[in-house]
Each structure stands twice: as structure tokens, then as C-alpha cells.
Amino acid sequence: MRRWIRQTLKRETILVIAAILAIISCFIVHPDSQYLGYIHTHTIAQLVCLMLVVAGLQRIGVFRIIGAKMLSHARTPRLLVLIFISLTFFSSMFITNDVALVTFVPFAIAVMIMAGMEDKTVLAVTLMTLGANLGSMLTPIGNAHNLYLKAKTNMPMGDFILIMAPYSGIAAVLLVIATFIFFSSKPIPGFEGLDADTIERNILAPHPDTEAPDEIRIIGYGAGYGGWRLGVYIALFVVCTLEVAGFIPMWAMVVICFAAFMFCDRRAFFHVDWGLPLTFIAFFIFIGNMKRVPEFYTLAAHLVQIDPLDVSVGASQLISNVPSTLLLSNFSSAWKELIVGTNLGGMGTLIASMASLVSFKAVTGKYPDQKGKYLGVYTVTNIIFLAILLTAAHLIL
């Protein structure tokens, strides 16, 4: 029991904190009919359906195969790292930052070992993490708090993208510059002639003593892109995007997605991170209750009105950008500043974006003695990027 509690606290720290806060707030404001209006069902439905589609794509090996094919063209450390950063930067715009990191950081560590670049792993993974957080901020479907802000403001998707486009553009340039500075263009010995199939079998394959992932065990190495399921999942992703853009009703998206997965792959339901929507629900309850406490409402509204951009960046450093978004959006209507601030706020401390913990655990799990080095490199690099982009935000806004 104690072991299960420790594992739960470690794995779902934010959910546990959110649940405790929600329970405490229920003693302050007793449950009544107003509770029904707390939960933003639109955001929860969008989040679950998108996570379901991404889980389906993962289970047929789409991202693994794309990664292997791109890596087959890498011949130098510079190009290798640029490919890794590109994978997280662009994929996070559609599959969220945490999924991009879960998918591609293990690839990176395995390939860096084969390339004899283990001394550069910490920096490469740090830049990949920045790539995921900076790429995901461009689109409403890039991360969970953007979905919430898009639904709450009812802002057209194009307008949302236009708000964040300058920052993603600057970020892309900064990532390329950093890669050119810290990684060489000399050929990597032994990388000549590597094809996608070799990379899949010799680098990305699981250890022989462990069970192979579903997509390898069921479909096999290099077996296309999942056959007919790929077409179905792409269609489902389009359905989710159309709902986020406001072209189809929420109920239609939910019915179509759930019905499709009941037919295509029921096990995908077990691969969805249900802790995330539950965390949202807990925070909705906490914030809904605290809004009804006059003293809390007055203080929170006063603080966020001082400077919504800097306050949202600062709050994200302490409690991460998802809780900051849910909290501050209830006390300010400065939507541009909140959108930019909570997205840029994903940089900085390790907990500013909870997705960053994925990379930290991956690196320190492989290299336990590198915790201090990783935290140092990650923090310094993030502060530099945050300072540049926050300065740009003040100039633009």
C-alpha cells in the first residue's frame, strides 16, 4: 500500500495536489447546484478525444517509423540534433508537447549512444524539450491549457495561431542558432549507409528481455504505417480539429471518436493519460469554489490586473502553466497577455511545464549521476530563451 501511494504521488503529483485543493475548497464552499457550472466540459471532451487519437497513432507505430526515416538521413552531429529538435518542435503542434517528448526523447538517447555523443545528450535533450514546449504553443491543440483558452475565449483558431506565431518563429531561429553553435558538422563515424529499417531494429528496438511494444509485436518492423487504421485515425484527427475550430458540434466529435475506437482498437482507452482530464476537473472545482470567496477573488483579481503577462509567466514558474492558466483566466480578460504569458511561462523552472519532467526522468533514469548537470543546463538554457522571448512579448504587446 505504501509503495502504491509513493508511486502515485510520484507519477501524478499535480493530480494529487489538485484533488486535495478541490476537497479542501468543498469544506469552504459546500456543494450546491452551482458546482454543475464549474467544469468546462468542452475542454475535457476535446482533450480526451485528442489524447485518444494520439494514443491510437502511437499504437500503430506512426511516430516511431517517422522518426526512424528522418534519422536515416543524419550524417553529422549538427544535422542529427536538428532532426531531433524538429521532431519535437513540429510534432508537438499536433500531438502535444508531453507526447512528443515521451515519443522522441528515448529515440534521441539511444541514437546519441550509438553515435558516441553521450557527452552531448544533456544539451540535446534540453533543446528537444525547449522545441516541444515552444512548438506546442503555436496551436490550440498543442497543449492542454491552449485548448482551454481557445474554448473559453471562443477565439477563431487562425487568430490564436497569429498571436503565437511571432514567438514560435523567434524560437525556431534560436534553436537553430544554438544547434549550430554547440554541435559540429563533422561526419559521425559508422552512420554512413544506415537506413530506417536498421535504425528501427538496432537502435529503437526494445531490449530482447522485455516485451515489445504493441506496434512492433502486432505489426512488425517497417510494416508501413498501420494499414487502414492510419486512414481512420487521420480522419478522426481532422474531426477533432474541425470541432476545435467550431465547425462541428462537440457531441458529434465524442460519438465519432469513441465509436471508432470501440471498433478499431479498444485497448487504446487504456493508453490514454486519464490523470490529465481528472487534474483539470479538480482544478475547475477548486477555482470555482475559491471564486465564491470574496477575499480570495479580490486578491487574485488585483494581482493579475497589475501585469497579466508577467504575472502569468511568474505563476507558471511556481505551479506550472496549466494550473496558472485555469486560475488566472478566471480573474482577467486580457486574453492576449494570458495566452502569451502562460505559453512562454512553460520555460524557466523544471516544473514550469510538467511535460519537461518527461525529459528529466528519461535522462536521469539512464544517467543517474547527471541530475545536477541536467538541471543546470536546462535552467540556464531556459532562462536565456525565456528572457529573449519575454522581451519580444513586451515589445509586441
XYZ file of C-alpha atoms in Angstrom:
397
model
C 0.000 0.000 0.000
C 2.775 2.394 0.939
C 4.588 1.570 -2.279
C 1.434 2.261 -4.323
C 0.950 5.603 -2.539
C 4.576 6.610 -3.193
C 4.311 5.646 -6.866
C 1.028 7.541 -7.249
C 2.435 10.656 -5.603
C 5.486 10.470 -7.842
C 3.579 9.760 -11.046
C 0.531 12.008 -10.508
C 1.858 14.755 -8.245
C -0.159 17.557 -9.816
C -3.363 15.481 -9.821
C -2.936 14.662 -6.126
C -2.342 18.329 -5.257
C -5.321 19.408 -7.359
C -7.568 16.789 -5.715
C -6.507 17.875 -2.212
C -7.175 21.523 -3.043
C -10.569 20.622 -4.517
C -11.558 18.640 -1.419
C -10.449 21.420 0.931
C -12.381 24.014 -1.081
C -15.523 21.885 -0.756
C -15.397 22.427 3.012
C -15.106 26.184 2.441
C -17.940 26.345 -0.100
C -20.334 23.474 0.454
C -21.561 21.583 -2.636
C -24.645 23.067 -4.269
C -26.242 23.484 -7.687
C -23.552 25.955 -8.813
C -20.996 23.148 -8.851
C -22.519 21.948 -12.132
C -21.238 25.081 -13.853
C -17.638 24.729 -12.656
C -16.388 22.099 -15.069
C -15.614 23.220 -18.623
C -16.908 20.107 -20.372
C -15.908 21.434 -23.790
C -12.218 21.411 -22.854
C -12.425 17.973 -21.222
C -14.127 16.457 -24.277
C -11.589 17.946 -26.693
C -8.694 16.831 -24.535
C -9.880 13.235 -24.177
C -10.671 12.805 -27.875
C -7.314 14.225 -28.980
C -5.435 12.048 -26.492
C -7.349 9.012 -27.735
C -6.414 9.699 -31.356
C -2.753 10.235 -30.452
C -2.741 7.006 -28.433
C -4.099 5.183 -31.482
C -1.399 6.645 -33.732
C 1.277 5.668 -31.219
C -0.004 2.096 -31.041
C 0.353 1.584 -34.797
C 3.912 2.948 -34.710
C 3.439 6.079 -36.825
C 5.774 8.293 -34.801
C 8.391 5.553 -34.411
C 8.511 4.990 -38.170
C 8.600 8.720 -38.988
C 11.461 9.172 -36.523
C 13.419 6.265 -37.982
C 13.017 7.524 -41.554
C 14.158 11.047 -40.625
C 17.139 9.750 -38.639
C 18.288 7.689 -41.614
C 19.337 10.972 -43.256
C 21.506 12.160 -40.340
C 25.242 12.151 -41.049
C 26.628 14.843 -38.693
C 26.011 15.752 -35.023
C 24.516 19.068 -36.098
C 22.045 17.504 -38.508
C 21.247 14.721 -36.043
C 20.283 17.171 -33.288
C 18.399 19.415 -35.722
C 16.296 16.402 -36.714
C 15.564 15.586 -33.074
C 14.575 19.182 -32.331
C 12.433 19.325 -35.479
C 10.648 16.123 -34.457
C 9.600 17.550 -31.093
C 9.053 21.121 -32.328
C 6.687 20.289 -35.189
C 5.022 17.155 -33.816
C 4.124 18.930 -30.548
C 1.925 21.323 -32.505
C -0.418 18.410 -33.204
C 0.203 15.680 -30.621
C 1.002 17.909 -27.577
C 4.393 18.581 -26.008
C 4.368 15.742 -23.487
C 3.509 13.091 -26.104
C 6.234 14.437 -28.401
C 8.793 14.107 -25.601
C 7.600 10.664 -24.499
C 7.883 9.505 -28.104
C 11.168 11.023 -29.271
C 13.431 11.582 -26.245
C 14.099 7.818 -25.815
C 14.953 7.767 -29.550
C 17.432 10.575 -29.001
C 19.182 8.947 -26.050
C 19.552 5.624 -27.910
C 20.881 7.284 -31.063
C 23.271 9.572 -29.156
C 24.804 6.493 -27.520
C 25.280 4.792 -30.892
C 26.798 7.992 -32.337
C 29.307 8.268 -29.478
C 27.754 11.597 -28.392
C 26.779 10.743 -24.827
C 28.609 13.822 -23.543
C 26.159 15.961 -25.546
C 22.996 14.107 -24.516
C 22.006 16.547 -21.765
C 22.210 19.575 -24.063
C 20.492 17.789 -26.959
C 17.565 16.658 -24.788
C 17.307 20.137 -23.260
C 16.971 21.662 -26.733
C 14.438 18.969 -27.683
C 12.394 19.843 -24.598
C 12.516 23.529 -25.480
C 11.487 22.554 -29.004
C 8.443 20.662 -27.703
C 7.337 23.461 -25.372
C 7.956 26.199 -27.943
C 6.381 24.329 -30.851
C 3.269 23.328 -28.914
C 2.459 26.928 -28.019
C 1.623 27.773 -31.635
C -1.661 25.850 -31.882
C -4.722 25.389 -29.663
C -4.231 21.611 -29.857
C -0.540 21.816 -28.967
C -1.128 21.582 -25.240
C -3.968 21.256 -22.778
C -4.100 24.815 -21.463
C -4.301 26.198 -25.019
C -7.353 24.025 -25.635
C -8.927 25.543 -22.533
C -8.072 29.130 -23.527
C -9.377 28.573 -27.053
C -12.654 27.160 -25.742
C -13.063 29.793 -23.020
C -12.460 32.751 -25.341
C -14.198 31.192 -28.361
C -11.347 32.675 -30.386
C -11.010 31.582 -34.034
C -8.143 29.143 -34.479
C -6.464 31.418 -37.012
C -6.430 34.330 -34.560
C -4.913 32.136 -31.857
C -2.136 30.992 -34.189
C -1.438 34.593 -35.264
C -0.961 35.621 -31.625
C 1.679 32.957 -31.009
C 3.300 32.833 -34.477
C 5.966 35.520 -33.803
C 7.190 33.699 -30.703
C 7.317 30.291 -32.370
C 9.203 31.876 -35.275
C 11.769 33.520 -32.984
C 12.068 30.274 -31.005
C 12.784 28.253 -34.155
C 15.603 30.648 -35.108
C 17.078 30.478 -31.588
C 17.020 26.675 -31.609
C 18.815 26.537 -34.963
C 21.434 29.046 -33.765
C 22.049 27.044 -30.578
C 22.453 23.843 -32.591
C 24.962 25.445 -34.964
C 26.965 26.817 -32.031
C 27.195 23.667 -29.908
C 27.200 20.803 -32.440
C 29.761 20.150 -35.162
C 29.336 19.398 -38.841
C 31.941 16.619 -38.915
C 30.638 13.229 -40.141
C 29.580 10.710 -37.491
C 31.672 7.523 -37.860
C 29.551 4.490 -38.710
C 26.427 6.420 -39.699
C 27.006 6.047 -43.419
C 24.507 3.719 -45.041
C 22.121 3.469 -42.114
C 18.557 3.020 -43.338
C 15.252 3.347 -41.488
C 14.856 -0.412 -41.005
C 18.324 -0.734 -39.450
C 17.598 2.143 -37.087
C 14.313 0.543 -36.055
C 15.813 -2.898 -35.403
C 19.203 -1.976 -33.931
C 18.567 1.331 -32.148
C 14.905 1.839 -31.389
C 14.052 -1.786 -30.651
C 13.278 -2.703 -27.054
C 15.670 -4.872 -25.053
C 15.334 -8.564 -26.025
C 14.366 -9.452 -22.450
C 11.391 -7.058 -22.396
C 8.045 -7.306 -24.137
C 7.946 -5.491 -27.442
C 5.581 -2.514 -27.780
C 2.213 -3.288 -29.344
C 3.041 -1.696 -32.683
C 6.128 -3.914 -33.091
C 4.648 -7.078 -31.587
C 1.471 -6.916 -33.673
C 2.505 -5.166 -36.880
C 6.253 -5.822 -37.056
C 9.228 -3.686 -38.031
C 8.867 -1.480 -41.083
C 5.299 -2.633 -41.671
C 4.048 0.513 -43.352
C 2.098 2.933 -41.204
C -0.531 0.747 -39.623
C -2.595 -0.076 -42.705
C -6.228 1.014 -42.775
C -6.100 2.247 -39.183
C -3.861 5.128 -40.221
C -6.572 6.463 -42.539
C -9.177 6.156 -39.807
C -7.015 7.939 -37.226
C -6.127 10.759 -39.602
C -9.848 11.211 -40.282
C -10.521 11.273 -36.524
C -7.795 13.875 -36.033
C -9.458 16.015 -38.694
C -12.783 15.609 -36.859
C -11.174 16.821 -33.610
C -9.566 19.776 -35.392
C -12.876 20.744 -37.001
C -14.568 20.664 -33.586
C -11.854 22.841 -32.037
C -12.276 25.249 -34.940
C -16.036 25.325 -34.299
C -17.231 23.627 -37.480
C -18.881 20.589 -35.882
C -20.612 20.159 -32.502
C -18.837 18.666 -29.508
C -21.254 15.731 -29.160
C -20.551 14.641 -32.750
C -16.793 14.563 -32.114
C -17.220 12.499 -28.950
C -19.599 9.992 -30.546
C -17.463 9.554 -33.671
C -14.167 9.144 -31.773
C -15.467 6.731 -29.142
C -17.395 4.633 -31.665
C -14.380 4.432 -33.983
C -12.036 3.242 -31.233
C -14.539 0.693 -29.964
C -14.246 -0.825 -33.437
C -10.572 -0.147 -34.279
C -8.661 -0.578 -31.038
C -10.388 -0.804 -27.659
C -7.068 -1.146 -25.850
C -6.233 2.441 -26.799
C -8.557 3.574 -23.989
C -6.076 2.077 -21.505
C -3.192 4.047 -23.032
C -4.769 7.470 -22.513
C -3.357 9.545 -19.649
C -6.625 9.910 -17.742
C -4.802 11.793 -14.994
C -4.732 14.957 -17.116
C -8.519 15.452 -17.560
C -9.011 14.472 -13.906
C -6.478 17.156 -12.944
C -8.453 19.702 -14.953
C -11.703 18.686 -13.244
C -10.121 19.001 -9.785
C -8.748 22.456 -10.576
C -12.114 23.530 -12.026
C -13.766 22.606 -8.712
C -11.097 24.370 -6.626
C -11.133 27.569 -8.692
C -14.926 27.601 -8.953
C -15.206 27.430 -5.166
C -12.490 29.988 -4.453
C -14.092 32.481 -6.826
C -17.015 32.497 -4.407
C -14.765 33.533 -1.514
C -14.735 37.378 -1.642
C -11.282 37.796 -0.079
C -9.622 35.338 -2.465
C -11.403 36.776 -5.502
C -10.371 40.355 -4.654
C -6.720 39.422 -4.070
C -6.383 37.264 -7.207
C -8.110 39.832 -9.421
C -5.864 42.600 -8.075
C -2.650 40.654 -8.673
C -3.453 39.590 -12.221
C -4.583 43.093 -13.215
C -1.162 44.531 -12.288
C 0.541 42.874 -15.277
C -1.192 39.770 -16.700
C 1.776 38.904 -18.936
C 4.457 38.886 -16.238
C 2.136 37.502 -13.555
C 1.220 34.524 -15.752
C 4.903 33.859 -16.541
C 5.812 34.143 -12.852
C 2.948 31.959 -11.650
C 3.909 29.275 -14.168
C 7.377 29.050 -12.652
C 5.864 28.092 -9.302
C 2.810 25.959 -10.108
C 3.309 25.203 -13.867
C 1.451 26.783 -16.743
C -1.676 24.590 -16.762
C -2.845 25.446 -13.206
C -1.761 29.067 -13.783
C -3.990 29.251 -16.864
C -7.009 27.788 -15.097
C -6.541 30.152 -12.166
C -5.668 33.452 -13.843
C -8.173 33.156 -16.702
C -10.958 33.498 -14.144
C -9.721 36.897 -12.951
C -8.637 38.663 -16.142
C -9.935 39.209 -19.653
C -6.558 40.285 -21.057
C -6.591 37.212 -23.264
C -3.604 38.006 -25.477
C -1.371 38.597 -22.471
C -2.617 35.435 -20.746
C -2.173 33.299 -23.868
C 1.362 34.569 -24.471
C 2.301 34.585 -20.782
C 1.163 31.058 -19.959
C 2.826 29.678 -23.085
C 6.131 31.463 -22.530
C 5.790 30.537 -18.866
C 6.394 26.921 -19.867
C 10.087 27.841 -19.978
C 12.188 28.548 -16.909
C 11.989 26.126 -13.989
C 11.685 22.395 -14.481
C 8.064 22.431 -13.284
C 7.016 25.431 -15.387
C 5.773 22.919 -17.941
C 5.045 19.494 -16.490
C 5.941 17.965 -19.869
C 9.572 18.877 -19.129
C 9.622 16.244 -16.388
C 9.357 13.597 -19.115
C 12.798 14.542 -20.413
C 14.276 14.872 -16.925
C 13.127 11.373 -15.962
C 14.368 9.895 -19.254
C 17.868 11.360 -18.938
C 18.345 10.811 -15.203
C 16.916 7.305 -15.464
C 19.674 6.449 -17.930
C 22.339 8.588 -16.243
C 21.519 8.932 -12.512
C 24.728 10.892 -11.875
C 23.693 13.571 -14.393
C 20.832 15.100 -12.364
C 22.782 18.157 -11.291
C 24.231 18.722 -14.754
C 20.839 18.369 -16.406
C 19.149 20.806 -14.001
C 21.956 23.320 -14.524
C 21.991 23.121 -18.324
C 18.188 23.037 -18.519
C 17.695 26.024 -16.210
C 20.343 28.256 -17.799
C 19.188 27.476 -21.350
C 15.536 28.030 -20.458
C 16.230 31.342 -18.718
C 18.094 32.626 -21.795
C 15.247 31.622 -24.130
C 12.614 32.994 -21.735
C 14.428 36.342 -21.371
C 14.649 36.804 -25.148
C 11.053 35.774 -25.863
C 9.579 37.704 -22.915
C 11.416 40.834 -24.081
C 9.939 40.279 -27.538
C 6.485 39.848 -25.975
C 6.731 43.195 -24.172
C 7.717 44.872 -27.440
C 4.967 43.194 -29.458
C 2.133 43.554 -26.917
